[in-house]
CSV table of C-alpha atoms in Angstrom, one decimal:
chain,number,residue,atom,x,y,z
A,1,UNK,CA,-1.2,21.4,43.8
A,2,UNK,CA,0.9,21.6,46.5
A,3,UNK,CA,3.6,19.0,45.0
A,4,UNK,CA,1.1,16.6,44.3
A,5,UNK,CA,0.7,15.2,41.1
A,6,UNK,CA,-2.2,13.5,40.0
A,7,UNK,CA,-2.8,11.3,37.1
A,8,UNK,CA,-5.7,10.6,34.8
A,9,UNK,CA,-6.2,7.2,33.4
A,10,UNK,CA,-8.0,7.1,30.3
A,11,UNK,CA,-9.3,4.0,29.5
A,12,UNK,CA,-10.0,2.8,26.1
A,13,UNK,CA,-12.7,0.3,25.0
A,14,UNK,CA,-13.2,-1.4,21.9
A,15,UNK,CA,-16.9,-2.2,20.8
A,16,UNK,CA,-17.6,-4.5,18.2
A,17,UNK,CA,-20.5,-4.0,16.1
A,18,UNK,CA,-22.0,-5.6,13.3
A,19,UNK,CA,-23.4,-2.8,10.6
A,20,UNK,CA,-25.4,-4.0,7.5
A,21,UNK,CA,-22.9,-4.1,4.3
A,22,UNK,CA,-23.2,-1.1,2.5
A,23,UNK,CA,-25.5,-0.1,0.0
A,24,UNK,CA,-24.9,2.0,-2.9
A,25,UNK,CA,-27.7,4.5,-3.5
A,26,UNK,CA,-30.4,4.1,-6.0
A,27,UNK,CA,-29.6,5.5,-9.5
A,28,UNK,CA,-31.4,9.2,-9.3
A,29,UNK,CA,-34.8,9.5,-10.3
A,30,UNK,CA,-36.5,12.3,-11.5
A,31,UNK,CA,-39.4,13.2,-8.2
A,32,UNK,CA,-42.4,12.6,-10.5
A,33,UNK,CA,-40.7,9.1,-11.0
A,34,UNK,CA,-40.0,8.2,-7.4
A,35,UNK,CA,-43.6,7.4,-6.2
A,36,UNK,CA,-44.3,4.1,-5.8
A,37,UNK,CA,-40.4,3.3,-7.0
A,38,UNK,CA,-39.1,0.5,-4.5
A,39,UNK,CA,-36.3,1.9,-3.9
A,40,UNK,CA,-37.3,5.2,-3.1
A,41,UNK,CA,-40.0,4.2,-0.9
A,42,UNK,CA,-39.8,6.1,2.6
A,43,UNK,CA,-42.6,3.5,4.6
A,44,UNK,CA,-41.3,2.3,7.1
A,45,UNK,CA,-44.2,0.7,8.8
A,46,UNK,CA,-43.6,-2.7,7.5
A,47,UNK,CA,-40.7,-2.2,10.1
A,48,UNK,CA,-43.2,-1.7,13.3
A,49,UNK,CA,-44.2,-3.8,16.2
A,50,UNK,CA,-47.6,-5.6,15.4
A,51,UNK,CA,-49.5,-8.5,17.1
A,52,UNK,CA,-50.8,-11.3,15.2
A,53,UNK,CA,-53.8,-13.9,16.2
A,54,UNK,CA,-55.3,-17.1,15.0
A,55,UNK,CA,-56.3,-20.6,15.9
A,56,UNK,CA,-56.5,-24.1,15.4
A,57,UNK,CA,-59.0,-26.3,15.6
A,58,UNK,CA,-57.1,-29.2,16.8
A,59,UNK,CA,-53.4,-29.8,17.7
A,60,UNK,CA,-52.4,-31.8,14.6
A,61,UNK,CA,-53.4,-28.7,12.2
A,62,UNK,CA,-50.6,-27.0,11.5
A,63,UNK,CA,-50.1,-23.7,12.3
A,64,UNK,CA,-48.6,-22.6,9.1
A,65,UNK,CA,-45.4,-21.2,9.5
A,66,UNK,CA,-41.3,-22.9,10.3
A,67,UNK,CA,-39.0,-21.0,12.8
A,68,UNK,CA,-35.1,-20.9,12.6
A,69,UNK,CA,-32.9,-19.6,15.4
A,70,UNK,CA,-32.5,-19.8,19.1
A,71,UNK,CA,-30.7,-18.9,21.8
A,72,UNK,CA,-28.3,-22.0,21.8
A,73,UNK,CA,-27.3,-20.2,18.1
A,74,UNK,CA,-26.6,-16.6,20.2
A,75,UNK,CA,-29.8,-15.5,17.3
A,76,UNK,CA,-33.8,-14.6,18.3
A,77,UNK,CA,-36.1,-16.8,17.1
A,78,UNK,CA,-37.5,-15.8,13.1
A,79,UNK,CA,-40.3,-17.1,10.6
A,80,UNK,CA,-38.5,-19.0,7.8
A,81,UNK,CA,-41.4,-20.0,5.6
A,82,UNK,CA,-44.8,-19.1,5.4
A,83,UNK,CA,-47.4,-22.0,3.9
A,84,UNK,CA,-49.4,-20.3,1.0
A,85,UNK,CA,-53.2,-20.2,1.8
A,86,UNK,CA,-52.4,-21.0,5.9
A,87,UNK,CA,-53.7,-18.7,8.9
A,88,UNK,CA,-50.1,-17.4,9.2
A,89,UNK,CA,-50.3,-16.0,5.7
A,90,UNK,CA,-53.8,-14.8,6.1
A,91,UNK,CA,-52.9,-12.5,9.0
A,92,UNK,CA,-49.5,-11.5,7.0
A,93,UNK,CA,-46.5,-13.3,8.2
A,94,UNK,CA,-43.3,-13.4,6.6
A,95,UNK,CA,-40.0,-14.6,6.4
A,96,UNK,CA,-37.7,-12.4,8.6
A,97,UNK,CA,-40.3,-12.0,10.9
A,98,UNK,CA,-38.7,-11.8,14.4
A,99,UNK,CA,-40.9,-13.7,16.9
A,100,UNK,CA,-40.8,-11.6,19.9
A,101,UNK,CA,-43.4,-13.4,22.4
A,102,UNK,CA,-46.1,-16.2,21.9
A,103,UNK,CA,-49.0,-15.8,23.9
A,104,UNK,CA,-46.9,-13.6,26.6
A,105,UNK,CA,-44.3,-16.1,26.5
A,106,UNK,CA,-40.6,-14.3,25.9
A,107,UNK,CA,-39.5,-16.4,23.0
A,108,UNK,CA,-36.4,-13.8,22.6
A,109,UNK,CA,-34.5,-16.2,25.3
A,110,UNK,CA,-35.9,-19.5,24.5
A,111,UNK,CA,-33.8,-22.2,22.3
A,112,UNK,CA,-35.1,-23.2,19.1
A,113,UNK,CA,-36.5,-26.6,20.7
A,114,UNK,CA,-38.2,-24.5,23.5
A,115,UNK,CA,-39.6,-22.4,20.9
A,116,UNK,CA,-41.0,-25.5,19.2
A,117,UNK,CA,-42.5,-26.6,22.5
A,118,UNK,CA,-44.4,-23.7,23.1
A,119,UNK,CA,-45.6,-23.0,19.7
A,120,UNK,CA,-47.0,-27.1,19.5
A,121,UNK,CA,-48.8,-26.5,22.9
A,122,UNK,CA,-51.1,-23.9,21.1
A,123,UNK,CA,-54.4,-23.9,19.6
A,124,UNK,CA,-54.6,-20.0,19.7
A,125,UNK,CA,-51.7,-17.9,19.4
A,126,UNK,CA,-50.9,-14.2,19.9
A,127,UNK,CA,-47.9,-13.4,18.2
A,128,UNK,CA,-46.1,-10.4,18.7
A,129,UNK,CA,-43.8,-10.0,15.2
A,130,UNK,CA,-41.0,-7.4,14.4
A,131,UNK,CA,-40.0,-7.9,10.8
A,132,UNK,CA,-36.4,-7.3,10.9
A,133,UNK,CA,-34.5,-8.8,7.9
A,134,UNK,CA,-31.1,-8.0,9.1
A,135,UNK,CA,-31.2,-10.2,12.0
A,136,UNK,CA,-33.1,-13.2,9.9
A,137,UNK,CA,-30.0,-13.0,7.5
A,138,UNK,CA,-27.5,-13.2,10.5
A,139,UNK,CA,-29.2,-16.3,11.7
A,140,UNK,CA,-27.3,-18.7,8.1
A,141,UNK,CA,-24.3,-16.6,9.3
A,142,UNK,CA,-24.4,-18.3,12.5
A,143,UNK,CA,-26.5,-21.9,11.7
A,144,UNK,CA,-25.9,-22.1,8.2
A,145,UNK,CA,-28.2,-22.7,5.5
A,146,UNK,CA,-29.5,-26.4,7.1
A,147,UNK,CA,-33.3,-26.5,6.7
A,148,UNK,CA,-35.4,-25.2,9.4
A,149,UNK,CA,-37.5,-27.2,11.3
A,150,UNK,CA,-41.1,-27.5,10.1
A,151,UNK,CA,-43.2,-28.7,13.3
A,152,UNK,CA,-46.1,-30.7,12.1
A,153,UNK,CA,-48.1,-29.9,15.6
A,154,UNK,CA,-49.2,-33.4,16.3
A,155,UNK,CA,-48.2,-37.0,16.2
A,156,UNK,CA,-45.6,-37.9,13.5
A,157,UNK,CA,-43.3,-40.1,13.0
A,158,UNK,CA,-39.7,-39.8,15.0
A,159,UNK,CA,-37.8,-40.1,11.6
A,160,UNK,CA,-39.8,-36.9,10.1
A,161,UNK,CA,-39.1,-33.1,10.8
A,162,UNK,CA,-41.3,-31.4,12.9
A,163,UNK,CA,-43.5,-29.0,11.3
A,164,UNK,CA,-45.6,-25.7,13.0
C-alpha cells in the first residue's frame, strides 16, 4: 500500500439485557400424557395483541380493574387486579395485562398518574392489551410491592385511594 498503513478500529459495545431466569424443563411426559398438561402446552395465543371494549353508565362506576407502572418508574403501564363479576373480567382481563393504548391514547409513555387521568375520563373504553407477564413482574422490581392504585372513577374522598 504504497508505505501506507492503515488501521482498523474495532469498537466494542456492551449491551445489557435483562433475560427471564431460567427455567428447568418439565419432567418428561409420555406424548399421550402431554395434551392438555400445563406445562407442555404450545398456545401461545393468550400471548397476542387483542382489543378489549366496555362502558359505564356513569363516571362514578368503576371500571373494574387497578393499574401499576408508569413511565416515571422506566415500566409500561399493567392491569394489577381484576374485580370478580366487573366488565373488565367479563371481556377477559388479567393481571399482567400490558395496557398498550386507551381509546387511541398511547398509554406506553404516560406516567401512572396520566394513566389514571385518562382512564377516569372514560365512559367507553377501547383497550388494546398485550398480556406479557415478564414485564408485569419487572414492574415490583422497580416500584416494589406498595399497593397499586385503585381509582374509584368519581368523587371520593382525598384521604382514599383512587380506584378504576
Amino acid at each position: 500500500m504504497n508505505g501506507m498503513t492503515t488501521r482498523h478500529h474495532h469498537h466494542r459495545y456492551q449491551i445489557r439485557v435483562e433475560l427471564p431466569t431460567y427455567e428447568h424443563p418439565p419432567p418428561w411426559l409420555p406424548q399421550t400424557e402431554r395434551t392438555g398438561h400445563p406445562d407442555y402446552d404450545n398456545n401461545l395465543t393468550q400471548f397476542l395483541l387483542r382489543s378489549v371494549k366496555f362502558r359505564r353508565s356513569r363516571n362514578s362506576e368503576q371500571l373494574g380493574f387497578n393499574i401499576r407502572g408508569g413511565q416515571e418508574h422506566r415500566c409500561n403501564i399493567f392491569v394489577s387486579k381484576v374485580l370478580p363479576e366487573s366488565s373488565a373480567a367479563r371481556v377477559g382481563m388479567k393481571p399482567g395485562d400490558m395496557i398498550l393504548t386507551v381509546n387511541g391514547i398511547d398509554f406506553t409513555t404516560l406516567t401512572h398518574d396520566e394513566a389514571v387521568k385518562v382512564l377516569k375520563s372514560c365512559n367507553e373504553v377501547d383497550i388494546r392489551l398485550q398480556y406479557f407477564p415478564f414485564g408485569y413482574q419487572k414492574t415490583f422490581e422497580r416500584i416494589g410491592p406498595s399497593p397499586s392504585h385503585q381509582p374509584r372513577m368519581g368523587p371520593s374522598p382525598s384521604h382514599q385511594p383512587t380506584r378504576r
